[in-house]
mmCIF file with all atom_site columns, C-alpha atoms in Angstrom:
data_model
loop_
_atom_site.group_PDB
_atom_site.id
_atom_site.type_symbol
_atom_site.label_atom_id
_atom_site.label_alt_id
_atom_site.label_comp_id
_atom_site.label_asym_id
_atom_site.label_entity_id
_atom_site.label_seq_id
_atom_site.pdbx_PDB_ins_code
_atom_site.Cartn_x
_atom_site.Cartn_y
_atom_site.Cartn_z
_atom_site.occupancy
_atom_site.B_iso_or_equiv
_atom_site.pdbx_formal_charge
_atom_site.auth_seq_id
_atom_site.auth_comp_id
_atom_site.auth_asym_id
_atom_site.auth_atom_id
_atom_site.pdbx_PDB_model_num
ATOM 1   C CA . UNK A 1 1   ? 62.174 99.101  42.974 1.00 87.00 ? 1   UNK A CA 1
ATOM 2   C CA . UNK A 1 2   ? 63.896 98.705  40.085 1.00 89.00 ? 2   UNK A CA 1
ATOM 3   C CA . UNK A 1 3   ? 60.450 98.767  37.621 1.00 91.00 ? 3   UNK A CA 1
ATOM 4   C CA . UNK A 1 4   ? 60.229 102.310 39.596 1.00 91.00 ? 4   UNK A CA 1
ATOM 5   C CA . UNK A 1 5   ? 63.743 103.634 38.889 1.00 92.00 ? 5   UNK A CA 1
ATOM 6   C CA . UNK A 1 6   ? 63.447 102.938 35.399 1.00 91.00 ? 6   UNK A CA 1
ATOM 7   C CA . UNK A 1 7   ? 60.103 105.449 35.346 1.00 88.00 ? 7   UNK A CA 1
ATOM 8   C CA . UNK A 1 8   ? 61.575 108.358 37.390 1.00 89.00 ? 8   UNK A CA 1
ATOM 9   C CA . UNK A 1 9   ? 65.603 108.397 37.283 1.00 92.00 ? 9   UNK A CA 1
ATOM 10  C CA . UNK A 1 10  ? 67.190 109.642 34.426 1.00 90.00 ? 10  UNK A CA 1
ATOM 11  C CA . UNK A 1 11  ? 70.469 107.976 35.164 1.00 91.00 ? 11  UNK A CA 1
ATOM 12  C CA . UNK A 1 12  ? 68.787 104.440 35.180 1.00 90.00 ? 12  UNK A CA 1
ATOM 13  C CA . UNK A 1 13  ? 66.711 105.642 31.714 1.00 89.00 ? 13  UNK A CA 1
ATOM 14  C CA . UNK A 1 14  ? 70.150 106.444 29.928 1.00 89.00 ? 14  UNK A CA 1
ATOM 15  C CA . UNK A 1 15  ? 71.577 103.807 31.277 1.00 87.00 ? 15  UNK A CA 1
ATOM 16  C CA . UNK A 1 16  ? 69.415 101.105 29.491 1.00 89.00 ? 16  UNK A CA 1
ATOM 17  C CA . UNK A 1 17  ? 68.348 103.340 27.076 1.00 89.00 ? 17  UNK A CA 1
ATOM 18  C CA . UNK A 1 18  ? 64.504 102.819 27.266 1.00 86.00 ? 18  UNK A CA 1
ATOM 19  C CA . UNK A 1 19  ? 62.579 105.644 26.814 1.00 80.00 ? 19  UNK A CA 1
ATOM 20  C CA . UNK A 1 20  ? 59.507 106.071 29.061 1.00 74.00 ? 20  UNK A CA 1
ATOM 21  C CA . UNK A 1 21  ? 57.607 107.785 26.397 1.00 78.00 ? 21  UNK A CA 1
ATOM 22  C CA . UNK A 1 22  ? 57.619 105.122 24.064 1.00 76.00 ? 22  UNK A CA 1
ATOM 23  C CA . UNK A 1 23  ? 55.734 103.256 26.596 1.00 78.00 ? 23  UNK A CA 1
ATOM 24  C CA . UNK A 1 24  ? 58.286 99.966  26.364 1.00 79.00 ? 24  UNK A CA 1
ATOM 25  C CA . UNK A 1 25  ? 59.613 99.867  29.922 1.00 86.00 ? 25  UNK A CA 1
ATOM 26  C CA . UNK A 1 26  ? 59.602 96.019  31.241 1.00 90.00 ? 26  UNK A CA 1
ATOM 27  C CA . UNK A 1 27  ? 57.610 95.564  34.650 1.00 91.00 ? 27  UNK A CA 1
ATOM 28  C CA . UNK A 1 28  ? 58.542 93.655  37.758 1.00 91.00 ? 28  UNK A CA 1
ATOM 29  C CA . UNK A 1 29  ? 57.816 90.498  36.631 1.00 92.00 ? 29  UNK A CA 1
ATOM 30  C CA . UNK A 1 30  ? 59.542 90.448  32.801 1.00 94.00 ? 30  UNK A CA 1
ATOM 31  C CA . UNK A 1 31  ? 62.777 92.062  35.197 1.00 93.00 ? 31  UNK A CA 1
ATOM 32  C CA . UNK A 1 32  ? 62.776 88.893  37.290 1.00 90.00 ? 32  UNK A CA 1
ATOM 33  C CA . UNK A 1 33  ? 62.269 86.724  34.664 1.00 94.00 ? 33  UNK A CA 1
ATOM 34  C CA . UNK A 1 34  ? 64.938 87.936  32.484 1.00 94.00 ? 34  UNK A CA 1
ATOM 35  C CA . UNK A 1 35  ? 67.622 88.065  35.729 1.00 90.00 ? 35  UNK A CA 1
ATOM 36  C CA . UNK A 1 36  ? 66.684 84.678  36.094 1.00 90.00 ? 36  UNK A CA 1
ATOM 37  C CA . UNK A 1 37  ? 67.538 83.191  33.071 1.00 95.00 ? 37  UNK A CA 1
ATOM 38  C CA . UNK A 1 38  ? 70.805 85.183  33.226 1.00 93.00 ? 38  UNK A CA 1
ATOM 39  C CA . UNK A 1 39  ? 71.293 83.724  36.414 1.00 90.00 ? 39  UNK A CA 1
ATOM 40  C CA . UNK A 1 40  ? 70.445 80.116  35.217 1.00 93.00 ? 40  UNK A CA 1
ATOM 41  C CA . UNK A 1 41  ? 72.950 81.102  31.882 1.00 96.00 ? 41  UNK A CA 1
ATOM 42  C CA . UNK A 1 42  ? 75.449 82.318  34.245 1.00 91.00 ? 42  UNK A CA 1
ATOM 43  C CA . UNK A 1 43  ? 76.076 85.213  32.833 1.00 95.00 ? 43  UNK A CA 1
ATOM 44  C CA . UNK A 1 44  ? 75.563 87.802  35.308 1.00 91.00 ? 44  UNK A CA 1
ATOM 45  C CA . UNK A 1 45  ? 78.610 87.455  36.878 1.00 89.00 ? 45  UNK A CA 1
ATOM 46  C CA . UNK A 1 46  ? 80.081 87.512  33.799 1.00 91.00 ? 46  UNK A CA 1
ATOM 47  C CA . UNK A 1 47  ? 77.233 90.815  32.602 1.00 92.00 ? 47  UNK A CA 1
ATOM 48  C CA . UNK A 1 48  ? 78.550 92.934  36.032 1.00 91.00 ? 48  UNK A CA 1
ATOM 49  C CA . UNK A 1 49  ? 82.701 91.753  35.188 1.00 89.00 ? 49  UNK A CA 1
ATOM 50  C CA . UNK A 1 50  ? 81.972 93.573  32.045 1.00 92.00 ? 50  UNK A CA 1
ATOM 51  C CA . UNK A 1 51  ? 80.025 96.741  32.629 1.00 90.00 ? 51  UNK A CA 1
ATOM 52  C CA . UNK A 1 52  ? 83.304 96.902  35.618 1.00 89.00 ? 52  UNK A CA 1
ATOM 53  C CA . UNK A 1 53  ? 85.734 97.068  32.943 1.00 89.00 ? 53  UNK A CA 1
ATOM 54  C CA . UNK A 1 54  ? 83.694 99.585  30.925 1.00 92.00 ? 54  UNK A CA 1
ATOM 55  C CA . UNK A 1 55  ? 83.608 101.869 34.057 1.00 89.00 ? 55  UNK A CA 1
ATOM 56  C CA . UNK A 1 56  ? 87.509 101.498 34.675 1.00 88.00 ? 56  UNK A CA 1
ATOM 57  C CA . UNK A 1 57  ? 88.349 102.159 30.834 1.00 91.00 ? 57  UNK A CA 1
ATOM 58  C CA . UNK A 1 58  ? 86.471 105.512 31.501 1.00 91.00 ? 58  UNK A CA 1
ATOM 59  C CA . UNK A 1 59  ? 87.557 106.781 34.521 1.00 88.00 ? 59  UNK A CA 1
ATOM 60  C CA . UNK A 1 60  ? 85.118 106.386 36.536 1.00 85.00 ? 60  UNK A CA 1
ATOM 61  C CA . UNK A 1 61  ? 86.444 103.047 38.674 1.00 84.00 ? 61  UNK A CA 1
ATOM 62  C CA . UNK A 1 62  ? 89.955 102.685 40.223 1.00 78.00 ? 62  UNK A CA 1
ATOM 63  C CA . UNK A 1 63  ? 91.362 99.826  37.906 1.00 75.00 ? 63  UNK A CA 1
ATOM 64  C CA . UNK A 1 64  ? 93.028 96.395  39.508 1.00 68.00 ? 64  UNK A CA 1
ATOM 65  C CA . UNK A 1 65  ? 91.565 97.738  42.531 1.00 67.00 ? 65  UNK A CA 1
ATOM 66  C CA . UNK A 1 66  ? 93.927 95.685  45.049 1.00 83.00 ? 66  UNK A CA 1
ATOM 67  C CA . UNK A 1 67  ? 91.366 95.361  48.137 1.00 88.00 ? 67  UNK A CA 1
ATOM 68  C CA . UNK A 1 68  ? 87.806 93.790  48.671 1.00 92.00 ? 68  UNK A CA 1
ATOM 69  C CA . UNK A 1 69  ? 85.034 94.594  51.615 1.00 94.00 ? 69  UNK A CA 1
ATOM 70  C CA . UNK A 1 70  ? 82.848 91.441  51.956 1.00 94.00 ? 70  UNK A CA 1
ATOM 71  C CA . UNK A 1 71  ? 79.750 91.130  54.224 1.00 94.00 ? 71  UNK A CA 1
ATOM 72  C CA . UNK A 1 72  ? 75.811 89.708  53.848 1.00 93.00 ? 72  UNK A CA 1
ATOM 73  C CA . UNK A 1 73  ? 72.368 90.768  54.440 1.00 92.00 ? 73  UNK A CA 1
ATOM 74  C CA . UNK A 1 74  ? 69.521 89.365  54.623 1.00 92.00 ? 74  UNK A CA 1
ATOM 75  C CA . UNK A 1 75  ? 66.528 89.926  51.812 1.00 91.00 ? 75  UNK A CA 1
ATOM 76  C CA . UNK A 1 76  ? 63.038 88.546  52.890 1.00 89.00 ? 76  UNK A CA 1
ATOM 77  C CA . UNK A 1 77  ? 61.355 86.323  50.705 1.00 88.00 ? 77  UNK A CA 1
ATOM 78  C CA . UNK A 1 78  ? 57.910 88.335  48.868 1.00 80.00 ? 78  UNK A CA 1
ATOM 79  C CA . UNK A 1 79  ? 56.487 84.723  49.471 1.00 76.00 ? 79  UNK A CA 1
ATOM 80  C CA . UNK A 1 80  ? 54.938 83.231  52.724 1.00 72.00 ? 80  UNK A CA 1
ATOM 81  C CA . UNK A 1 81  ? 56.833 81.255  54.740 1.00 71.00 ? 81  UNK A CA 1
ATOM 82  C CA . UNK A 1 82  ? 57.044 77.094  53.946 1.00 64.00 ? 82  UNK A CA 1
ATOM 83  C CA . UNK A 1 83  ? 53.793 75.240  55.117 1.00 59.00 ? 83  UNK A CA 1
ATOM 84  C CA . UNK A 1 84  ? 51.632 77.828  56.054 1.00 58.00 ? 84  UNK A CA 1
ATOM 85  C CA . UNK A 1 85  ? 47.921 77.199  57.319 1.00 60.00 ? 85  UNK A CA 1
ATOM 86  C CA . UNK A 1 86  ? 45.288 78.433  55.123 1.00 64.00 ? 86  UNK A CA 1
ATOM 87  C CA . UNK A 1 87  ? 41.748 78.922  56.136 1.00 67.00 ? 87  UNK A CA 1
ATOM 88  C CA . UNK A 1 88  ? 39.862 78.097  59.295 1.00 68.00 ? 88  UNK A CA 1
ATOM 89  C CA . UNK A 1 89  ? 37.906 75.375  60.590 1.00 69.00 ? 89  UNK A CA 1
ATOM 90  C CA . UNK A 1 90  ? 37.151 72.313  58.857 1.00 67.00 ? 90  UNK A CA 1
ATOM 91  C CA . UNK A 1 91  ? 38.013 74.478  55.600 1.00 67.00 ? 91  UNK A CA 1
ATOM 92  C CA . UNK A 1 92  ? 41.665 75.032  57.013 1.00 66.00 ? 92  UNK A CA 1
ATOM 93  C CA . UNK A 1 93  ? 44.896 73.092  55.188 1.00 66.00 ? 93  UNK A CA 1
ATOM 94  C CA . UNK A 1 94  ? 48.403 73.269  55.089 1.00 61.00 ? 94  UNK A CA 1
ATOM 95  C CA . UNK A 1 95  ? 49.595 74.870  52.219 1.00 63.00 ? 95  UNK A CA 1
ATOM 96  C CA . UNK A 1 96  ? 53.417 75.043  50.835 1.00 64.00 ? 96  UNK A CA 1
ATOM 97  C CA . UNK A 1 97  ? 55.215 78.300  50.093 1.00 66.00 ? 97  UNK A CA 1
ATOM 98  C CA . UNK A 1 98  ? 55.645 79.248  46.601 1.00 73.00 ? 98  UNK A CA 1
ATOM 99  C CA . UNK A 1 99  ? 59.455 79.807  47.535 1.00 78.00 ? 99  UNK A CA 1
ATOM 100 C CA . UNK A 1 100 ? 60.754 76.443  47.607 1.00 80.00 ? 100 UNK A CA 1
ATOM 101 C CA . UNK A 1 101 ? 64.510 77.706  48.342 1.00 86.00 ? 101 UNK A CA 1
ATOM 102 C CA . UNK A 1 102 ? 63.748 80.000  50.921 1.00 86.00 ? 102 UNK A CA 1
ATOM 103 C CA . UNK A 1 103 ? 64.743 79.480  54.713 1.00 88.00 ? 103 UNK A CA 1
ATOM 104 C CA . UNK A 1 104 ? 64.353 81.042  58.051 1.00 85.00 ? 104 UNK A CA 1
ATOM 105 C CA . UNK A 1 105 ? 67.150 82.799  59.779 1.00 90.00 ? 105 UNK A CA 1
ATOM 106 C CA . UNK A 1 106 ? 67.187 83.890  63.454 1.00 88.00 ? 106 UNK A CA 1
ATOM 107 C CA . UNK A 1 107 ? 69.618 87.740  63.820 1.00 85.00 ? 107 UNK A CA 1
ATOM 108 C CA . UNK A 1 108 ? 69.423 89.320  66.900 1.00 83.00 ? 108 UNK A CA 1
ATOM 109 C CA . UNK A 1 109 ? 65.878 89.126  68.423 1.00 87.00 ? 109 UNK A CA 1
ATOM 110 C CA . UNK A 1 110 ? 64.058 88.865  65.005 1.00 88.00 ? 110 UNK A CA 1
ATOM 111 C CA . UNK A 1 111 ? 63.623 85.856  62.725 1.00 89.00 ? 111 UNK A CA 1
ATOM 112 C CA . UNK A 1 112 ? 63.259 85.839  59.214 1.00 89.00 ? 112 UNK A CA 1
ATOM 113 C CA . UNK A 1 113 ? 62.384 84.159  56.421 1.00 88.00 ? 113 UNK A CA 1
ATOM 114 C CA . UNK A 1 114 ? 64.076 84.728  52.758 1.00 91.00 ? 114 UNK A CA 1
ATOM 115 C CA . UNK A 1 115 ? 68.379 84.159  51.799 1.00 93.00 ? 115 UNK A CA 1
ATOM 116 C CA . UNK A 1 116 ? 70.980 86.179  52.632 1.00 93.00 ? 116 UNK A CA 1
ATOM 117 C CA . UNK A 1 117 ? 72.800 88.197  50.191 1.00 93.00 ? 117 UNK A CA 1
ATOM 118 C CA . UNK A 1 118 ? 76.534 87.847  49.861 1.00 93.00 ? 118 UNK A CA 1
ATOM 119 C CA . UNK A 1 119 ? 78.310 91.144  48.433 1.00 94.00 ? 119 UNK A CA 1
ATOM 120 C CA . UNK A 1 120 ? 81.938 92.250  47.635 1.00 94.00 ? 120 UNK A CA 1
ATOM 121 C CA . UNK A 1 121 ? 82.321 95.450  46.686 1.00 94.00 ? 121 UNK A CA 1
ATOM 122 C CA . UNK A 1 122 ? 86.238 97.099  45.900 1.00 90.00 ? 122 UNK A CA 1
ATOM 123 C CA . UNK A 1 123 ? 88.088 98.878  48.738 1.00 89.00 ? 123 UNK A CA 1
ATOM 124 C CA . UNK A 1 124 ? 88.952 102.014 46.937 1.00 86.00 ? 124 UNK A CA 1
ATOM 125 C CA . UNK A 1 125 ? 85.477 102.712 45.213 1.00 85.00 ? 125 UNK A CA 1
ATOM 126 C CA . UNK A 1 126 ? 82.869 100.868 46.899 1.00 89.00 ? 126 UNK A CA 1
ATOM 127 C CA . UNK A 1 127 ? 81.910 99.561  42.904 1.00 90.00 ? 127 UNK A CA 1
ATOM 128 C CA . UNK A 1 128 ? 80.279 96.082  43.567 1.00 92.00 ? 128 UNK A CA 1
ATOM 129 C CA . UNK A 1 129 ? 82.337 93.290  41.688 1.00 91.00 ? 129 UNK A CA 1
ATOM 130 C CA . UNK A 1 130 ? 81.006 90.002  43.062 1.00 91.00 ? 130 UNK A CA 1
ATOM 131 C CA . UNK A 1 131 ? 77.348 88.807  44.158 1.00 91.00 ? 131 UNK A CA 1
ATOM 132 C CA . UNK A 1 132 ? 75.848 85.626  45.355 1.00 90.00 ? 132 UNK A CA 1
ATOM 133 C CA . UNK A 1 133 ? 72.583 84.652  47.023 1.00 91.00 ? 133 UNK A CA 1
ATOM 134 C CA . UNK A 1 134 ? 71.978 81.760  48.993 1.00 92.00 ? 134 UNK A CA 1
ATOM 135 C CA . UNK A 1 135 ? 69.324 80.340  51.768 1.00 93.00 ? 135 UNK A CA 1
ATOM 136 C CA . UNK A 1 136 ? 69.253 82.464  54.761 1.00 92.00 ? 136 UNK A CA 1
ATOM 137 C CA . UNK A 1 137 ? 70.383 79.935  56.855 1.00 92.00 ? 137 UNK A CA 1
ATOM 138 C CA . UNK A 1 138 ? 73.291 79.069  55.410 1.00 92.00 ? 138 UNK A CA 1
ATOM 139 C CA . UNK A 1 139 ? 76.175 80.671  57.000 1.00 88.00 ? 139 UNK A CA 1
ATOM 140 C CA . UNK A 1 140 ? 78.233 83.658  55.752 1.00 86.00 ? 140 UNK A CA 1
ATOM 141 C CA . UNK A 1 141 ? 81.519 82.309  57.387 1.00 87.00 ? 141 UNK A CA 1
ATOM 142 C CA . UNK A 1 142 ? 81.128 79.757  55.051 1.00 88.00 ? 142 UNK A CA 1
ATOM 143 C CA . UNK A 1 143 ? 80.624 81.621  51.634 1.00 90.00 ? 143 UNK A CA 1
ATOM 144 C CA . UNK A 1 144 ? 83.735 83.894  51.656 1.00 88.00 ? 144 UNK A CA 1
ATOM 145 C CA . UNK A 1 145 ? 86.278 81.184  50.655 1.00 87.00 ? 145 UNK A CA 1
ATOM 146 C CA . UNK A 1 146 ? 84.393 80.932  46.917 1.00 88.00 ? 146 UNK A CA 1
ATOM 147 C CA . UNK A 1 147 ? 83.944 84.541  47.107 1.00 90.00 ? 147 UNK A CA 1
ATOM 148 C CA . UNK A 1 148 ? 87.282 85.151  47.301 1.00 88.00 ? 148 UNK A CA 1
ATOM 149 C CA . UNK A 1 149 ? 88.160 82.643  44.390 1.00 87.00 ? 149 UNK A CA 1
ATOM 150 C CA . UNK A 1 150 ? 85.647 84.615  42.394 1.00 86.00 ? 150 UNK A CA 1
ATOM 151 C CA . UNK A 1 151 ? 87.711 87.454  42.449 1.00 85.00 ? 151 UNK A CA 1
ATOM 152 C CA . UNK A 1 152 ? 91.182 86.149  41.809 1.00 71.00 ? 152 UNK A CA 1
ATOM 153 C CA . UNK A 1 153 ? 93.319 86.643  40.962 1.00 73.00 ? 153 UNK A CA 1
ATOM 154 C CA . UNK A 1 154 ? 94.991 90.496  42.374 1.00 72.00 ? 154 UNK A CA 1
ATOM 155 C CA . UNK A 1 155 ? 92.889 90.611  45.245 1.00 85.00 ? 155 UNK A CA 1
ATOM 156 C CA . UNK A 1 156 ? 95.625 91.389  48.403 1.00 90.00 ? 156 UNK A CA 1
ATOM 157 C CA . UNK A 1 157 ? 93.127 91.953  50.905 1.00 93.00 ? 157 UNK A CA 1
ATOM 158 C CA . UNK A 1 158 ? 89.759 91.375  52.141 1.00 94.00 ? 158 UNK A CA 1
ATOM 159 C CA . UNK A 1 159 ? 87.703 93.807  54.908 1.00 95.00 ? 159 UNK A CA 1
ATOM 160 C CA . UNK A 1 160 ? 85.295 91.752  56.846 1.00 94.00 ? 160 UNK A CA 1
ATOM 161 C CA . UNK A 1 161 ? 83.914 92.726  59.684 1.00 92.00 ? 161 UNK A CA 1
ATOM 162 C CA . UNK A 1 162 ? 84.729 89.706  63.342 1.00 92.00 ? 162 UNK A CA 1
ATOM 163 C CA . UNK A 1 163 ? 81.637 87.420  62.321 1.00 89.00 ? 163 UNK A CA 1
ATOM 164 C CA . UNK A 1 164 ? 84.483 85.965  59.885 1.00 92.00 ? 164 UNK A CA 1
ATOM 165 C CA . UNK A 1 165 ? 86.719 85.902  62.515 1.00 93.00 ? 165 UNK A CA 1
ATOM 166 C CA . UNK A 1 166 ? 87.762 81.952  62.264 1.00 92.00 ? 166 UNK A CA 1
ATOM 167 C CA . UNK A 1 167 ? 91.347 80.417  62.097 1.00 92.00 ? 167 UNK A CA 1
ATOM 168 C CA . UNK A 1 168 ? 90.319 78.461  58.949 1.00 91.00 ? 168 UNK A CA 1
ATOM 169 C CA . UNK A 1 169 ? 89.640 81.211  57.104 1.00 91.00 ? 169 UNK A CA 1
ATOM 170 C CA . UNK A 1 170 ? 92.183 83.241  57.648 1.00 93.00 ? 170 UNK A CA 1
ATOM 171 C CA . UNK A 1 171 ? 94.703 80.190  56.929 1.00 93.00 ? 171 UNK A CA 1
ATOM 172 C CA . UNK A 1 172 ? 92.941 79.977  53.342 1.00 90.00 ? 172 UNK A CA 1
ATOM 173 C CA . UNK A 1 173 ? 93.999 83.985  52.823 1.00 91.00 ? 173 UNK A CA 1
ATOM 174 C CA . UNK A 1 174 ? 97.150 83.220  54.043 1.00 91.00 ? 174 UNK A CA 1
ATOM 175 C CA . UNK A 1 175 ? 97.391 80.381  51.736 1.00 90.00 ? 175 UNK A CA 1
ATOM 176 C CA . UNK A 1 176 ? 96.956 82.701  48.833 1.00 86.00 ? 176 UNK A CA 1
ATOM 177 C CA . UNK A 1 177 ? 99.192 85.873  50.183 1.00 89.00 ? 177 UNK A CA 1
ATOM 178 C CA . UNK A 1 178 ? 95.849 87.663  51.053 1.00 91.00 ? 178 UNK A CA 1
ATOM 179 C CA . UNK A 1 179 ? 95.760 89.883  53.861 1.00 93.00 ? 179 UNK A CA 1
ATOM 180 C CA . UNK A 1 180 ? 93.043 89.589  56.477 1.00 93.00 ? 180 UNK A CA 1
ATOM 181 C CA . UNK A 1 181 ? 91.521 93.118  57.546 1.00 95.00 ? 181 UNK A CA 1
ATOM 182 C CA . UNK A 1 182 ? 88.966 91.083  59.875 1.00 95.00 ? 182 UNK A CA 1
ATOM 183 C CA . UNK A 1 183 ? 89.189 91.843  64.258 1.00 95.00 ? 183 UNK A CA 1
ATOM 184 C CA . UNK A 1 184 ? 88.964 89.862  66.773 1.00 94.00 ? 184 UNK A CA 1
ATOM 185 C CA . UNK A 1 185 ? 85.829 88.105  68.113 1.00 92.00 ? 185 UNK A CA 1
ATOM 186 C CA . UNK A 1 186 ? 86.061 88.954  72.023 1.00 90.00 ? 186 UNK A CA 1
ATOM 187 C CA . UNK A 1 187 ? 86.144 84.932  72.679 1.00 90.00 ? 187 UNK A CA 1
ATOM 188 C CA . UNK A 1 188 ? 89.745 85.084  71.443 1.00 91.00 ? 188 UNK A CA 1
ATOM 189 C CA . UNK A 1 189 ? 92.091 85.361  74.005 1.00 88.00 ? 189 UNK A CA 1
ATOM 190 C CA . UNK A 1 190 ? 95.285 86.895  71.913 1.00 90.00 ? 190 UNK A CA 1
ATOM 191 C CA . UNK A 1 191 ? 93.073 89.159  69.674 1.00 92.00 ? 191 UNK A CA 1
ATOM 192 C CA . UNK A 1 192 ? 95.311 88.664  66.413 1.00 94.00 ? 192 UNK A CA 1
ATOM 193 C CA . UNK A 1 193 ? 96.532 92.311  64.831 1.00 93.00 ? 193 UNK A CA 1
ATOM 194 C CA . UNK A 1 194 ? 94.862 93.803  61.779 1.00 93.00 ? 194 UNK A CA 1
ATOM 195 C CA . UNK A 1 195 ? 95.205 97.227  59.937 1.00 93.00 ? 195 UNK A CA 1
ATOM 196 C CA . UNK A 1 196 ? 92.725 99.240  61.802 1.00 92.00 ? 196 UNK A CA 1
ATOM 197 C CA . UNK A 1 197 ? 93.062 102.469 59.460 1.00 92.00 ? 197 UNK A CA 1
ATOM 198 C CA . UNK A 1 198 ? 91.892 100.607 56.173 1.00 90.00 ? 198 UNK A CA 1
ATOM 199 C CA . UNK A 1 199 ? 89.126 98.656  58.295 1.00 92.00 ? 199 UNK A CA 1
ATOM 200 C CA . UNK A 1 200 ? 87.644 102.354 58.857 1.00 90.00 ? 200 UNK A CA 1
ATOM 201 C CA . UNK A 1 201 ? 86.670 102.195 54.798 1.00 88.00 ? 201 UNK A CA 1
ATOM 202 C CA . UNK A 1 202 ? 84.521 98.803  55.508 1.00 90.00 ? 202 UNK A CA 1
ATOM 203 C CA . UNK A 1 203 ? 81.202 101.259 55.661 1.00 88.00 ? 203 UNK A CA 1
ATOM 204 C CA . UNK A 1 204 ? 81.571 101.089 51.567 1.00 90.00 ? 204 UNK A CA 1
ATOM 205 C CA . UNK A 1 205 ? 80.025 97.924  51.446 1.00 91.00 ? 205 UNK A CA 1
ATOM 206 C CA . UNK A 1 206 ? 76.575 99.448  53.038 1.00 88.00 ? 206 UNK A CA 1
ATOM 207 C CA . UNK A 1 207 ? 76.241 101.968 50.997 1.00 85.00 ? 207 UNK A CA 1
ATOM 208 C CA . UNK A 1 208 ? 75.953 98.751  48.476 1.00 85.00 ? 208 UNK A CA 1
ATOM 209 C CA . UNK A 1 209 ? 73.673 97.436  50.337 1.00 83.00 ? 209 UNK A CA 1
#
């Protein structure tokens, strides 16, 4: 998708500043390997903190944004799932995926096989500050506490919808003064109060998505 934005969207062709003309646009595969060793550098967290603060010096993004939405989705794997037969008959054999990391996930009456994709995105804008990928079935309730650390300090609240609904986490954003804009699961008996109005502006985080 993103080897096709570069060729026909003139906001992702001044943003790099390639020039389709010249014929030097990278394909699919120099893009992944490039955001791969940024990701094995550890920079890209550090890459998106950046362009952030460009976009607040300008204008363009509410600065020390006090709020953050936080949710997942899931992103099949392009590969075939682990241990796949190949072949048939006597010519048949088990083969291994090519995605080592990936895992299988059950949501609703589908199953799937890839990671999820754990987002944060600012309350007021929508910008997304933090990302992190992990096997799909690993769960989200369990990624939002180092989320949450990534984005300290200044964050007051976090908007997540009741599949974080557990009394550990919110104890670890009460820990830290952090406000929890997450409902009730309908398993709890007391449902515990939460500002409804600025859990209407959770729908940022799909336009993300």
């Amino acid at each position: 998708q993103l080897e096709q934005a570069l060729r026909v969207r003139l906001d992702f062709m001044v943003f790099t500043g390639f020039e389709p003309s010249a014929g030097e646009l990278p394909d699919a595969s120099t893009i992944c390997r490039f955001r791969n060793r940024l990701v094995k550098a550890e920079l890209e967290q550090k890459l998106l903190a950046l362009i952030n603060s460009q976009l607040e010096q300008r204008g363009l993004k509410v600065q020390g944004a006090r709020g953050a939405i936080i949710d997942a989705t899931i992103i099949p794997s392009a590969a075939r799932p682990r241990q796949h037969v190949e072949g048939e008959g006597e010519q048949a054999r088990l083969v291994d995926s090519a995605d080592s990391e990936a895992r299988w996930v059950k949501k609703g009456k589908h199953a799937f096989f890839g990671y999820r994709g754990h987002t944060a995105v600012d309350s007021e804008d929508g910008y997304v500050e933090h990302v992190q990928v992990h096997p799909a079935n690993e769960a989200e309730i369990n990624k939002l506490p180092e989320i949450v650390e990534a984005l300290s300090p200044g964050i007051e609240a976090v908007l997540a919808d009741k599949g974080y609904d557990a009394n550990s986490l919110r104890d670890r954003l009460a820990a830290t003064e952090t406000e929890a804009v997450i409902p009730s699961t309908r398993s709890r008996k007391a449902p515990i109060p939460y500002d409804a109005e600025a859990y209407q502006g959770r729908n940022r985080i799909e336009r993300a998505f």
